[in-house]
Coordinates of C-alpha atoms in Angstrom, one line a residue:
Chain A
M8 CA -21.4 -7.7 14.0
D9 CA -20.3 -5.1 11.7
E10 CA -16.9 -6.7 11.0
F11 CA -15.9 -3.9 8.7
A12 CA -16.5 -1.3 11.6
F13 CA -15.1 -3.9 14.3
I14 CA -11.6 -4.2 12.3
R15 CA -11.3 -0.6 11.8
D16 CA -12.0 -0.1 15.9
H17 CA -9.2 -2.9 16.4
L18 CA -6.7 -1.2 14.2
A19 CA -7.2 1.8 16.0
K20 CA -5.8 0.3 19.1
L21 CA -2.4 -0.9 16.7
A22 CA -2.0 2.5 15.7
G23 CA 1.4 4.2 16.8
P24 CA 3.3 7.4 16.4
G25 CA 2.6 9.4 13.1
S26 CA -0.3 7.5 12.7
E27 CA -2.6 10.6 14.5
S28 CA -4.7 7.8 16.1
L29 CA -5.8 6.9 12.5
S30 CA -7.8 9.8 12.6
D31 CA -6.6 12.0 9.7
D32 CA -6.1 11.3 6.1
C33 CA -2.6 11.1 6.3
A34 CA 0.2 9.9 8.4
W35 CA 2.6 12.4 9.7
L36 CA 6.3 11.6 10.2
P37 CA 8.3 14.2 11.2
T38 CA 11.6 15.4 9.3
T39 CA 14.0 17.7 10.0
D40 CA 12.2 20.5 8.2
G41 CA 8.5 19.7 8.3
W42 CA 6.8 16.3 8.2
Q43 CA 6.3 13.7 5.4
V44 CA 2.7 13.1 4.9
I45 CA 1.8 9.5 3.8
S46 CA -1.8 8.2 2.7
T47 CA -3.3 5.0 1.5
D48 CA -6.0 4.4 -0.5
T49 CA -7.5 1.1 -1.9
S50 CA -10.0 1.2 -5.0
V51 CA -12.2 -2.0 -5.7
E52 CA -13.8 -2.5 -9.0
G53 CA -17.7 -2.7 -8.4
V54 CA -17.4 -0.8 -5.3
H55 CA -15.4 2.3 -5.7
F56 CA -15.7 2.4 -9.3
P57 CA -18.1 0.8 -11.6
K58 CA -17.7 -3.0 -12.5
G59 CA -15.6 -3.1 -16.2
M60 CA -14.1 0.2 -15.7
R61 CA -10.6 -1.5 -15.6
G62 CA -8.3 0.5 -18.2
A63 CA -6.8 4.1 -17.9
S64 CA -9.7 5.1 -16.0
A65 CA -9.5 2.9 -13.4
S66 CA -5.8 3.2 -12.5
E67 CA -5.5 7.3 -13.2
R68 CA -8.5 8.0 -11.0
A69 CA -6.9 5.6 -8.0
V70 CA -3.6 7.8 -8.4
R71 CA -5.6 10.9 -8.4
V72 CA -7.8 10.0 -5.5
A73 CA -4.7 8.9 -3.6
L74 CA -3.1 12.4 -4.7
S75 CA -5.9 14.4 -3.4
D76 CA -4.8 13.7 0.4
I77 CA -1.6 14.8 -0.1
A78 CA -2.8 18.0 -1.8
A79 CA -5.3 18.6 0.7
K80 CA -2.4 18.8 3.5
G81 CA -0.7 22.1 1.3
A82 CA 1.8 19.3 0.9
E83 CA 4.0 18.5 -2.4
L84 CA 4.1 15.0 -4.1
I85 CA 7.2 12.9 -3.5
G86 CA 5.8 9.5 -5.4
I87 CA 3.5 6.5 -5.3
F88 CA 3.6 3.1 -4.8
V89 CA 1.0 0.9 -6.7
N90 CA -0.2 -2.2 -5.9
L91 CA -2.3 -3.8 -8.6
T92 CA -4.4 -7.0 -8.1
L93 CA -5.7 -8.1 -11.4
P94 CA -8.5 -10.0 -12.5
K95 CA -7.3 -13.7 -14.0
N96 CA -9.4 -12.5 -17.0
L97 CA -7.5 -9.2 -17.7
D98 CA -7.0 -8.8 -21.4
D99 CA -4.4 -7.0 -23.4
K100 CA -6.3 -4.1 -23.7
W101 CA -6.8 -3.7 -20.0
A102 CA -3.3 -4.1 -19.4
I103 CA -1.9 -1.5 -21.9
A104 CA -4.8 0.9 -20.9
L105 CA -4.1 0.4 -17.0
T106 CA -0.4 1.3 -17.4
Q107 CA -1.4 4.5 -19.6
G108 CA -3.6 5.7 -16.6
L109 CA -0.7 5.7 -14.3
S110 CA 1.6 7.2 -17.1
D111 CA -0.8 10.0 -17.7
A112 CA -1.1 10.7 -13.6
K113 CA 2.9 10.6 -13.8
N114 CA 2.7 13.2 -16.6
E115 CA 0.3 15.5 -15.1
F116 CA 1.1 15.4 -11.4
G117 CA 4.8 14.1 -11.2
A118 CA 3.4 10.7 -9.9
H119 CA 6.4 9.0 -10.6
L120 CA 6.7 5.2 -9.1
L121 CA 8.8 4.6 -6.2
G122 CA 7.7 0.9 -6.2
G123 CA 4.7 -1.5 -6.0
D124 CA 3.4 -5.3 -6.5
T125 CA 1.5 -6.7 -9.3
T126 CA -0.4 -9.9 -8.3
R127 CA -3.5 -11.7 -10.0
H128 CA -6.4 -13.4 -8.5
N129 CA -9.8 -14.7 -9.0
G130 CA -11.9 -11.6 -8.1
P131 CA -12.3 -8.0 -9.5
L132 CA -9.5 -5.6 -10.1
V133 CA -7.9 -4.0 -6.6
I134 CA -5.8 -1.0 -7.1
T135 CA -4.1 0.5 -3.8
V136 CA -2.1 3.8 -4.1
T137 CA 0.0 4.9 -1.3
A138 CA 1.4 8.6 -2.2
L139 CA 4.0 10.3 -0.2
G140 CA 4.5 14.0 0.5
M141 CA 6.5 16.5 2.4
A142 CA 4.7 19.3 4.1
K143 CA 6.3 22.2 6.0
T144 CA 3.2 22.9 8.1
K145 CA 1.3 20.0 10.0
I146 CA -2.6 20.2 9.3
L147 CA -5.1 17.9 10.5
R148 CA -8.6 17.4 10.6
S149 CA -8.4 18.2 14.1
G150 CA -7.2 21.8 13.7
A151 CA -10.3 23.7 13.7
S152 CA -11.6 26.3 16.4
I153 CA -14.5 27.8 17.3
G154 CA -14.8 31.1 14.7
D155 CA -12.9 29.7 12.2
Q156 CA -14.1 30.0 8.5
I157 CA -14.7 27.4 6.2
W158 CA -13.9 27.3 2.6
V159 CA -14.0 24.8 -0.2
S160 CA -11.9 24.9 -3.4
G161 CA -14.2 24.4 -5.9
P162 CA -17.7 22.9 -6.9
V163 CA -18.8 19.9 -5.2
G164 CA -21.6 17.4 -7.3
D165 CA -20.5 17.2 -10.4
A166 CA -18.6 13.9 -9.9
A167 CA -21.4 12.1 -8.4
L168 CA -23.6 13.3 -11.5
G169 CA -20.6 11.7 -13.3
L170 CA -21.1 8.7 -12.0
K171 CA -24.8 8.4 -12.2
Y172 CA -24.6 9.0 -15.9
M173 CA -22.3 6.4 -16.2
Q174 CA -24.6 4.2 -14.6
G175 CA -27.4 5.4 -16.7
D176 CA -29.7 7.1 -14.2
V177 CA -29.3 10.7 -15.0
P178 CA -31.5 12.6 -17.4
L179 CA -29.9 15.0 -19.8
P180 CA -29.5 18.5 -18.7
D181 CA -28.4 19.4 -22.3
P182 CA -28.6 17.6 -25.6
T183 CA -25.2 18.7 -26.8
G184 CA -23.4 16.3 -24.4
A185 CA -21.0 19.2 -22.9
D186 CA -22.7 18.7 -19.5
L187 CA -22.2 15.1 -19.6
F188 CA -18.2 15.5 -20.7
L189 CA -18.0 17.7 -17.5
W190 CA -19.5 15.7 -15.2
E191 CA -17.8 12.6 -16.4
E192 CA -14.6 14.3 -15.9
A193 CA -15.2 15.3 -12.5
Y194 CA -15.7 11.7 -11.7
L195 CA -13.3 9.8 -13.8
R196 CA -10.1 12.9 -13.4
P197 CA -10.9 14.5 -10.2
V198 CA -7.9 17.3 -9.8
P199 CA -5.7 17.1 -6.9
R200 CA -5.5 20.7 -5.6
F201 CA -1.7 20.9 -5.8
D202 CA -2.3 24.5 -7.3
L203 CA -3.2 25.6 -3.7
K204 CA -0.6 24.6 -1.7
T205 CA 0.6 27.5 -0.8
E206 CA -2.5 29.2 0.3
I207 CA -3.3 26.0 2.3
A208 CA 0.0 25.7 4.1
K209 CA 0.0 29.4 4.8
L210 CA -3.6 29.7 6.0
A211 CA -5.5 26.5 6.9
T212 CA -6.1 25.3 10.7
A213 CA -7.6 22.0 9.3
S214 CA -8.3 20.8 5.9
V215 CA -9.9 17.4 4.2
D216 CA -10.4 16.8 0.9
V217 CA -14.3 15.9 0.0
S218 CA -14.3 12.3 -0.7
D219 CA -17.2 11.1 1.1
G220 CA -19.4 14.4 0.4
L221 CA -19.2 17.9 1.7
I222 CA -21.5 17.3 4.6
A223 CA -20.0 14.3 5.7
D224 CA -16.2 15.5 5.3
A225 CA -17.2 18.9 6.9
G226 CA -18.7 16.1 9.9
H227 CA -14.9 14.8 10.0
I228 CA -13.8 18.4 10.8
A229 CA -16.4 19.0 13.3
E230 CA -15.8 15.5 15.2
A231 CA -12.1 15.7 15.1
S232 CA -12.2 19.3 16.3
S233 CA -14.9 18.8 18.5
T234 CA -16.7 21.7 16.9
R235 CA -19.9 22.3 15.1
V236 CA -19.6 23.2 11.2
Q237 CA -22.3 25.5 10.0
L238 CA -22.2 25.7 6.1
K239 CA -24.4 28.1 4.3
A240 CA -26.2 26.2 1.8
N241 CA -26.6 28.9 -0.6
E242 CA -22.9 29.8 -0.8
I243 CA -21.8 26.2 -1.7
P244 CA -20.3 26.2 -5.3
L245 CA -21.8 24.2 -8.1
S246 CA -21.2 24.0 -11.4
E247 CA -23.5 26.0 -13.8
T248 CA -24.2 22.2 -15.1
S249 CA -25.2 21.1 -11.9
K250 CA -27.0 24.1 -10.8
R251 CA -29.2 23.3 -13.8
W252 CA -29.9 20.0 -12.7
V253 CA -30.7 21.2 -9.3
G254 CA -33.1 23.8 -10.6
N255 CA -35.5 24.3 -7.5
D256 CA -35.3 21.1 -6.0
P257 CA -34.0 21.1 -2.6
K258 CA -34.0 17.2 -2.2
R259 CA -31.4 17.9 -5.2
L260 CA -29.1 19.8 -3.7
I261 CA -28.8 17.9 -0.7
E262 CA -28.3 14.9 -2.8
L263 CA -25.2 17.0 -4.2
L264 CA -24.2 18.0 -1.1
T265 CA -24.2 14.5 0.5
A266 CA -22.4 13.0 -2.7
G267 CA -18.9 11.9 -2.9
D268 CA -15.9 11.7 -5.0
D269 CA -15.3 15.6 -5.9
Y270 CA -11.9 15.5 -4.3
Q271 CA -12.4 19.4 -3.5
V272 CA -10.3 20.7 -0.5
L273 CA -12.2 21.8 2.4
I274 CA -10.2 24.1 4.8
C275 CA -10.7 25.9 7.8
T276 CA -9.2 29.2 8.3
K277 CA -8.7 32.1 10.8
P278 CA -11.0 35.2 9.7
T279 CA -8.0 37.4 9.2
A280 CA -7.1 34.5 6.3
A281 CA -10.2 36.3 4.0
K282 CA -8.2 38.9 2.5
W283 CA -5.9 36.5 1.1
L284 CA -8.6 33.8 -0.1
Y285 CA -11.0 36.2 -1.5
D286 CA -8.9 36.1 -5.0
S287 CA -8.1 32.1 -4.7
A288 CA -10.2 29.3 -6.1
F289 CA -11.4 29.2 -2.6
T290 CA -15.4 29.9 -1.5
Y291 CA -16.3 30.9 1.7
I292 CA -19.3 28.8 2.6
G293 CA -19.5 28.4 6.7
D294 CA -18.2 28.9 10.1
V295 CA -16.8 26.7 12.8
R296 CA -19.2 27.2 16.0
E297 CA -19.6 25.6 19.4
G298 CA -21.1 22.2 19.5
S299 CA -21.0 19.2 17.4
G300 CA -22.1 18.0 14.0
V301 CA -22.7 19.8 11.1
E302 CA -25.5 21.9 10.1
L303 CA -26.7 23.2 6.6
I304 CA -28.6 26.3 6.8
D305 CA -30.5 28.4 4.1
R306 CA -30.4 31.8 3.1
V307 CA -32.0 33.4 6.4
G308 CA -30.2 31.3 8.9
E309 CA -33.2 28.6 9.3
I310 CA -31.5 25.0 9.5
I311 CA -32.0 22.6 6.7
P312 CA -32.9 18.8 7.4
V313 CA -30.2 16.7 6.0
L314 CA -31.0 12.7 6.3
Q315 CA -28.1 11.3 4.6
S316 CA -24.7 12.6 5.4
G317 CA -22.2 10.6 3.4
Y318 CA -21.7 8.2 0.9
T319 CA -21.0 4.4 2.2
H320 CA -19.4 2.5 -0.3
Chain B
M271 CA 0.9 -11.5 -24.2
D272 CA 1.8 -12.2 -20.6
E273 CA 0.2 -9.3 -19.3
F274 CA 1.6 -9.5 -16.1
A275 CA 5.5 -9.1 -17.4
F276 CA 3.9 -6.3 -19.8
I277 CA 2.6 -4.3 -16.9
R278 CA 5.9 -4.8 -15.0
D279 CA 7.9 -3.6 -17.8
H280 CA 5.9 -0.5 -18.2
L281 CA 5.8 0.3 -14.6
A282 CA 9.5 0.0 -14.6
K283 CA 9.2 3.1 -17.2
L284 CA 7.4 5.5 -14.5
A285 CA 10.0 4.9 -11.8
G286 CA 11.4 7.8 -10.5
P287 CA 14.2 8.9 -8.0
G288 CA 14.2 6.5 -5.0
S289 CA 12.6 3.9 -6.8
E290 CA 16.1 2.1 -7.6
S291 CA 14.3 1.8 -10.8
L292 CA 11.8 -1.1 -9.1
S293 CA 14.9 -3.3 -9.2
D294 CA 15.4 -3.6 -5.4
D295 CA 13.4 -4.9 -2.6
C296 CA 12.6 -1.6 -1.2
A297 CA 12.4 2.3 -2.3
W298 CA 15.3 4.3 -0.7
L299 CA 14.8 7.9 0.2
P300 CA 17.5 9.9 1.8
T301 CA 17.2 11.6 5.3
T302 CA 19.8 13.7 7.0
D303 CA 21.2 10.9 8.7
G304 CA 20.8 7.8 6.3
W305 CA 17.9 6.4 4.4
Q306 CA 14.0 5.6 4.7
V307 CA 13.4 2.5 3.0
I308 CA 9.7 1.5 2.1
S309 CA 8.2 -1.9 0.9
T310 CA 5.2 -2.9 0.0
D311 CA 4.0 -6.5 -0.6
T312 CA 0.1 -7.8 -1.8
S313 CA -0.5 -11.2 -0.3
V314 CA -3.9 -12.7 -1.9
E315 CA -6.0 -15.7 -0.5
G316 CA -5.5 -18.7 -2.9
V317 CA -2.4 -17.4 -4.3
H318 CA 0.1 -16.3 -1.5
F319 CA -1.0 -18.1 0.8
P320 CA -4.0 -21.2 1.0
K321 CA -7.6 -20.4 0.3
G322 CA -9.4 -20.4 3.7
M323 CA -6.6 -19.0 5.7
R324 CA -8.2 -16.0 6.5
G325 CA -7.6 -15.4 9.9
A326 CA -4.6 -14.5 12.4
S327 CA -2.5 -16.7 10.3
A328 CA -3.0 -14.6 7.1
S329 CA -2.4 -11.1 8.6
E330 CA 0.4 -11.9 11.0
R331 CA 2.1 -13.6 7.9
A332 CA 1.6 -10.7 5.8
V333 CA 3.1 -8.3 8.3
R334 CA 6.3 -10.8 9.0
V335 CA 6.6 -10.9 5.0
A336 CA 6.7 -7.3 4.4
L337 CA 9.0 -6.9 7.8
S338 CA 11.4 -9.1 6.1
D339 CA 12.6 -6.7 3.2
I340 CA 13.1 -3.8 6.1
A341 CA 15.2 -6.4 7.9
A342 CA 17.1 -7.8 5.4
K343 CA 18.5 -4.1 4.8
G344 CA 19.9 -3.9 8.2
A345 CA 17.4 -1.6 8.7
E346 CA 15.3 -0.6 12.0
L347 CA 11.2 -0.8 11.6
I348 CA 9.0 2.8 11.4
G349 CA 5.6 1.2 11.5
I350 CA 3.6 -0.3 8.8
F351 CA 0.1 0.6 6.5
V352 CA -2.2 -2.4 6.2
N353 CA -4.9 -2.2 3.9
L354 CA -7.2 -4.9 3.7
T355 CA -9.7 -5.9 1.2
L356 CA -12.2 -8.8 2.9
P357 CA -14.5 -10.9 1.4
K358 CA -18.0 -10.3 1.4
N359 CA -18.5 -13.4 3.2
L360 CA -15.9 -12.7 5.9
D361 CA -17.6 -14.0 9.2
D362 CA -16.8 -12.6 12.6
K363 CA -14.6 -15.5 13.8
W364 CA -12.0 -14.5 10.9
A365 CA -12.5 -10.4 11.1
I366 CA -11.5 -11.1 15.1
A367 CA -8.4 -13.6 14.3
L368 CA -7.1 -10.9 11.2
T369 CA -7.1 -8.1 13.9
Q370 CA -5.2 -10.4 16.1
G371 CA -2.9 -11.4 13.6
L372 CA -1.7 -7.9 13.5
S373 CA -1.6 -7.1 16.8
D374 CA 0.6 -10.4 17.4
A375 CA 3.0 -8.9 14.7
K376 CA 2.9 -5.3 16.6
N377 CA 3.7 -6.7 20.0
E378 CA 6.7 -8.7 18.3
F379 CA 8.3 -6.5 16.2
G380 CA 6.9 -3.2 17.1
A381 CA 4.9 -3.1 13.9
H382 CA 2.4 -0.4 14.9
L383 CA 0.0 0.8 12.2
L384 CA 1.0 4.1 10.6
G385 CA -2.3 4.1 8.7
G386 CA -4.4 2.0 5.6
D387 CA -7.8 1.2 4.3
T388 CA -10.3 -1.4 4.9
T389 CA -12.7 -2.3 1.8
R390 CA -14.9 -5.5 0.7
H391 CA -15.4 -7.2 -2.4
N392 CA -16.8 -10.0 -4.0
G393 CA -13.6 -11.8 -4.0
P394 CA -10.6 -13.7 -2.4
L395 CA -9.0 -11.7 0.8
V396 CA -6.1 -9.3 -0.1
I397 CA -3.7 -7.9 2.3
T398 CA -1.5 -5.3 1.1
V399 CA 1.4 -4.3 3.7
T400 CA 3.8 -1.4 3.2
A401 CA 6.4 -1.2 5.9
L402 CA 8.9 1.8 6.7
G403 CA 12.1 1.3 8.1
M404 CA 15.0 3.7 8.5
A405 CA 18.6 2.6 7.7
K406 CA 22.2 3.9 8.1
T407 CA 23.7 2.5 4.9
K408 CA 22.5 1.7 1.6
I409 CA 22.5 -1.9 0.4
L410 CA 20.9 -3.1 -2.4
R411 CA 20.6 -6.1 -4.4
S412 CA 23.2 -4.7 -6.9
G413 CA 26.4 -4.2 -4.4
A414 CA 28.0 -7.3 -4.8
S415 CA 31.6 -7.5 -6.5
I416 CA 33.8 -10.3 -7.4
G417 CA 35.4 -11.8 -4.6
D418 CA 32.7 -11.3 -2.4
Q419 CA 31.5 -14.1 -0.2
I420 CA 27.7 -15.2 0.1
W421 CA 26.2 -15.6 3.4
V422 CA 22.5 -16.7 4.6
S423 CA 21.1 -16.5 7.9
G424 CA 19.4 -19.7 8.5
P425 CA 18.2 -23.0 7.0
V426 CA 16.0 -23.1 3.7
G427 CA 13.2 -25.1 2.7
D428 CA 11.2 -25.3 5.9
A429 CA 8.5 -23.3 5.0
A430 CA 7.8 -24.7 1.6
L431 CA 7.4 -28.3 3.6
G432 CA 5.1 -26.5 6.1
L433 CA 3.1 -25.1 2.9
K434 CA 3.4 -28.7 1.2
Y435 CA 2.4 -30.2 4.7
M436 CA -0.7 -28.0 4.9
Q437 CA -1.4 -28.6 1.6
G438 CA -1.7 -32.2 2.5
D439 CA 1.0 -33.8 0.1
V440 CA 4.4 -34.3 2.3
P441 CA 5.1 -37.7 4.1
L442 CA 5.4 -37.6 7.5
P443 CA 9.1 -37.5 8.8
D444 CA 8.2 -38.1 12.1
P445 CA 5.3 -39.6 13.9
T446 CA 5.4 -37.3 17.1
G447 CA 4.5 -34.3 15.1
A448 CA 7.4 -32.0 16.5
D449 CA 8.8 -31.9 12.7
L450 CA 5.5 -30.8 11.5
F451 CA 5.3 -28.0 13.7
L452 CA 8.7 -27.1 12.5
W453 CA 7.8 -26.7 9.1
E454 CA 4.7 -25.5 9.8
E455 CA 5.7 -22.4 12.0
A456 CA 8.4 -21.7 9.4
Y457 CA 5.6 -21.0 6.7
L458 CA 3.1 -19.2 9.1
R459 CA 5.4 -17.1 11.1
P460 CA 8.6 -16.5 9.0
V461 CA 10.9 -14.3 11.0
P462 CA 12.3 -11.0 9.5
R463 CA 15.5 -10.8 11.0
F464 CA 15.9 -7.5 12.5
D465 CA 18.1 -9.2 15.0
L466 CA 21.0 -9.4 12.4
K467 CA 20.6 -5.8 11.7
T468 CA 23.8 -4.8 13.0
E469 CA 25.8 -7.5 11.2
I470 CA 24.0 -6.7 8.0
A471 CA 24.2 -2.9 8.2
K472 CA 27.9 -3.2 9.0
L473 CA 29.3 -6.1 6.8
A474 CA 26.5 -6.7 3.8
T475 CA 27.6 -5.2 0.3
A476 CA 24.1 -6.4 -0.9
S477 CA 21.4 -8.0 0.3
V478 CA 18.1 -9.6 -0.4
D479 CA 15.2 -12.1 1.7
V480 CA 14.6 -15.4 0.5
S481 CA 11.2 -15.1 -0.7
D482 CA 11.2 -16.9 -4.1
G483 CA 13.9 -19.6 -3.2
L484 CA 17.5 -19.4 -2.5
I485 CA 18.3 -19.7 -6.0
A486 CA 16.2 -17.3 -7.6
D487 CA 17.0 -14.8 -5.3
A488 CA 21.1 -15.4 -5.3
G489 CA 20.0 -14.8 -9.0
H490 CA 18.3 -11.7 -8.4
I491 CA 21.9 -10.4 -6.6
A492 CA 23.7 -11.6 -9.9
E493 CA 21.4 -10.0 -12.2
A494 CA 21.5 -6.7 -10.2
S495 CA 25.3 -6.7 -9.5
S496 CA 26.2 -8.3 -13.2
T497 CA 27.8 -11.1 -11.5
R498 CA 27.8 -14.7 -11.3
V499 CA 26.7 -16.2 -7.8
Q500 CA 28.1 -19.6 -7.2
L501 CA 26.5 -21.9 -4.2
K502 CA 28.0 -24.7 -2.5
A503 CA 25.3 -27.0 -2.1
N504 CA 26.6 -28.9 1.1
E505 CA 27.1 -25.8 2.7
I506 CA 23.6 -24.5 2.7
P507 CA 21.9 -24.9 6.2
L508 CA 18.9 -27.4 6.3
S509 CA 17.2 -28.0 9.1
E510 CA 17.7 -31.3 11.1
T511 CA 14.1 -32.1 10.1
S512 CA 14.4 -31.3 6.4
K513 CA 17.6 -33.2 6.1
R514 CA 16.0 -36.1 7.1
W515 CA 13.2 -35.6 4.4
V516 CA 16.0 -34.8 1.6
G517 CA 18.0 -38.0 2.7
N518 CA 20.2 -39.0 -0.5
D519 CA 17.6 -37.9 -3.0
P520 CA 19.0 -34.7 -4.8
K521 CA 16.0 -33.8 -6.5
R522 CA 14.4 -33.4 -2.9
L523 CA 17.7 -30.9 -2.0
I524 CA 17.0 -29.0 -5.2
E525 CA 13.5 -28.7 -4.4
L526 CA 14.3 -27.2 -1.1
L527 CA 16.6 -24.8 -2.7
T528 CA 14.3 -23.5 -5.3
A529 CA 11.2 -23.3 -2.9
G530 CA 10.6 -19.9 -1.2
D531 CA 9.1 -18.3 1.5
D532 CA 11.7 -19.0 4.0
Y533 CA 12.5 -15.1 4.3
Q534 CA 16.0 -15.7 5.6
V535 CA 18.6 -13.3 4.6
L536 CA 21.2 -13.6 1.7
I537 CA 23.9 -11.3 2.2
C538 CA 27.4 -10.6 0.1
T539 CA 30.4 -9.4 2.3
K540 CA 34.0 -8.9 1.7
P541 CA 36.2 -11.6 2.6
T542 CA 37.6 -9.6 5.4
A543 CA 34.0 -9.5 7.2
A544 CA 34.0 -13.2 7.6
K545 CA 35.7 -13.2 11.1
W546 CA 32.8 -11.1 12.5
L547 CA 30.3 -13.5 11.1
Y548 CA 31.6 -17.0 12.2
D549 CA 29.7 -16.7 15.4
S550 CA 26.8 -15.4 14.3
A551 CA 23.4 -16.9 12.9
F552 CA 25.0 -16.5 9.1
T553 CA 26.6 -19.5 7.2
Y554 CA 29.0 -19.1 4.5
I555 CA 27.7 -20.6 1.2
G556 CA 29.2 -19.4 -1.6
D557 CA 31.1 -16.7 -3.8
V558 CA 30.7 -14.0 -6.0
R559 CA 32.3 -14.7 -9.5
E560 CA 32.8 -12.8 -12.7
G561 CA 30.2 -13.9 -15.3
S562 CA 26.1 -14.2 -15.2
G563 CA 23.9 -16.2 -13.6
V564 CA 23.5 -18.7 -10.4
E565 CA 25.4 -22.3 -10.1
L566 CA 25.0 -24.6 -7.8
I567 CA 28.6 -26.7 -7.3
D568 CA 28.6 -30.2 -5.2
R569 CA 31.6 -30.9 -2.8
V570 CA 34.3 -31.2 -5.5
G571 CA 33.2 -28.0 -7.5
E572 CA 31.3 -29.9 -10.0
I573 CA 28.3 -28.3 -11.0
I574 CA 24.9 -29.3 -10.4
P575 CA 22.2 -29.0 -13.1
V576 CA 19.2 -27.3 -11.7
L577 CA 16.1 -26.9 -13.3
Q578 CA 13.6 -24.7 -12.0
S579 CA 15.3 -21.6 -10.3
G580 CA 12.1 -20.1 -8.0
Y581 CA 8.6 -20.2 -7.6
T582 CA 6.2 -18.2 -9.5
H583 CA 2.8 -17.4 -7.7

């Protein structure tokens, strides 16, 4: 038995009003003038971030990842709860760095603390961040319709290369080190796209943040919306650095499109919304079609086979 | 350095509006007709509940403990988020039992799921429950005034004896086993006192749930309210079973008053509220005085020395 799947299936039966049957990135609670959105994410050392990454980077990244769900809904941030379960052997240096990471996230995104809990155990660092936001409009994974366009808020794949580099298994693309910094930043300090909240709130019919990989997250939209998502491989934005790493190797391209951790926002919009988006950070990368699943097509519309659709921790 | 205290002190600096400076049991977010209250608790196997207690009991208890904070504020429950971090070696039996525990808590208290996250790691079971409620009135730890009376919603100490028994170190008081069942129930299935929400919301000037021990939690009220709390030892309710265990041993009495995990509600009220409370579950156990700290007095007003004021996990 896959207990993991078992538990998820069983938890779904316990879902109540506001939970969206646990099928969205957030819970949606009605308020007098919109919606309160709440998302919670647990990051575990050695699973969601490398073993030993216990300091400022671990806590700051955990907050940014949780905020990303709120930002992807075009919502404004209210605040966060942070539950820290600390390894018994956490030393002074890490303790100072952990709080520094939370402080940095507060300064950059206004992620002030509403509450939390600090515990210790005989195990790895576990950080749960619960983020609250306020949205005017309800934008689910399930709102896409046939004929909608698909847009992404920025390059994908850099974070995956950052993680590979941190784990020591990526060849250097640039001996100056500039590329490595970009990749590492993308992994360690993903940017919740609060800067795009006006466009998202106004134009998105569906949205999701790219946490599991572009293809997997597009798949979440396809599944929740009972549609097929068609992505144009050559339109998907990559950083110059990552383009150099991909070169002409289609396997490397697929690797980046199926890698997670970028936390860009994927939105679906009516085609009439395009005129508002061409001058924005968003890039048009595909369309919502009849059917199911995700397909990746090349320049002439041929389907590119994709084996692995997303990252499983 | 005590990193634990260090982190808490530093987290307090990151607190924002609604957090009550992290000094209350809940965050308080204003709504159009009252307050949204939110509390989050992390329970760790081997720290907050015995190692190996991974099944229905662990998850049901974690939910009940989190709900208790909401109930202690006289609030109604909206729902819960559950973040499970599962040991790698969790087997089928435990997985089924875990979800059963959550299901039981849902059926008994309407604790339906709003969301959550399920992860795995190489460590003990970690359960974070974040509970949301709606309150008409804001009742903090800090609302007590000199002259207020102190009331508790039921017997204290049973849960501590339940835990002792589960850990194998309490002599049997009753060979029929009935007492052990009461104690174990008190530990495993503490009751969030939603049944008292009308009285609490209408009458309490301050409230707290008894999680760290009656004396420690009375101390939280004293500290937050800048007052002294005087508790009458002989008025504090104990179950018949626990009374038999205490006998004439004052050390045993102090042990129960400084033991946590009962999740009864301690409220402060104006003396004029007494007429509404005599017929309720609440028992009058003391008074709020000028000064600071908690003192325990005997039948003739002499101070009973108390060394250990609460449980540190």
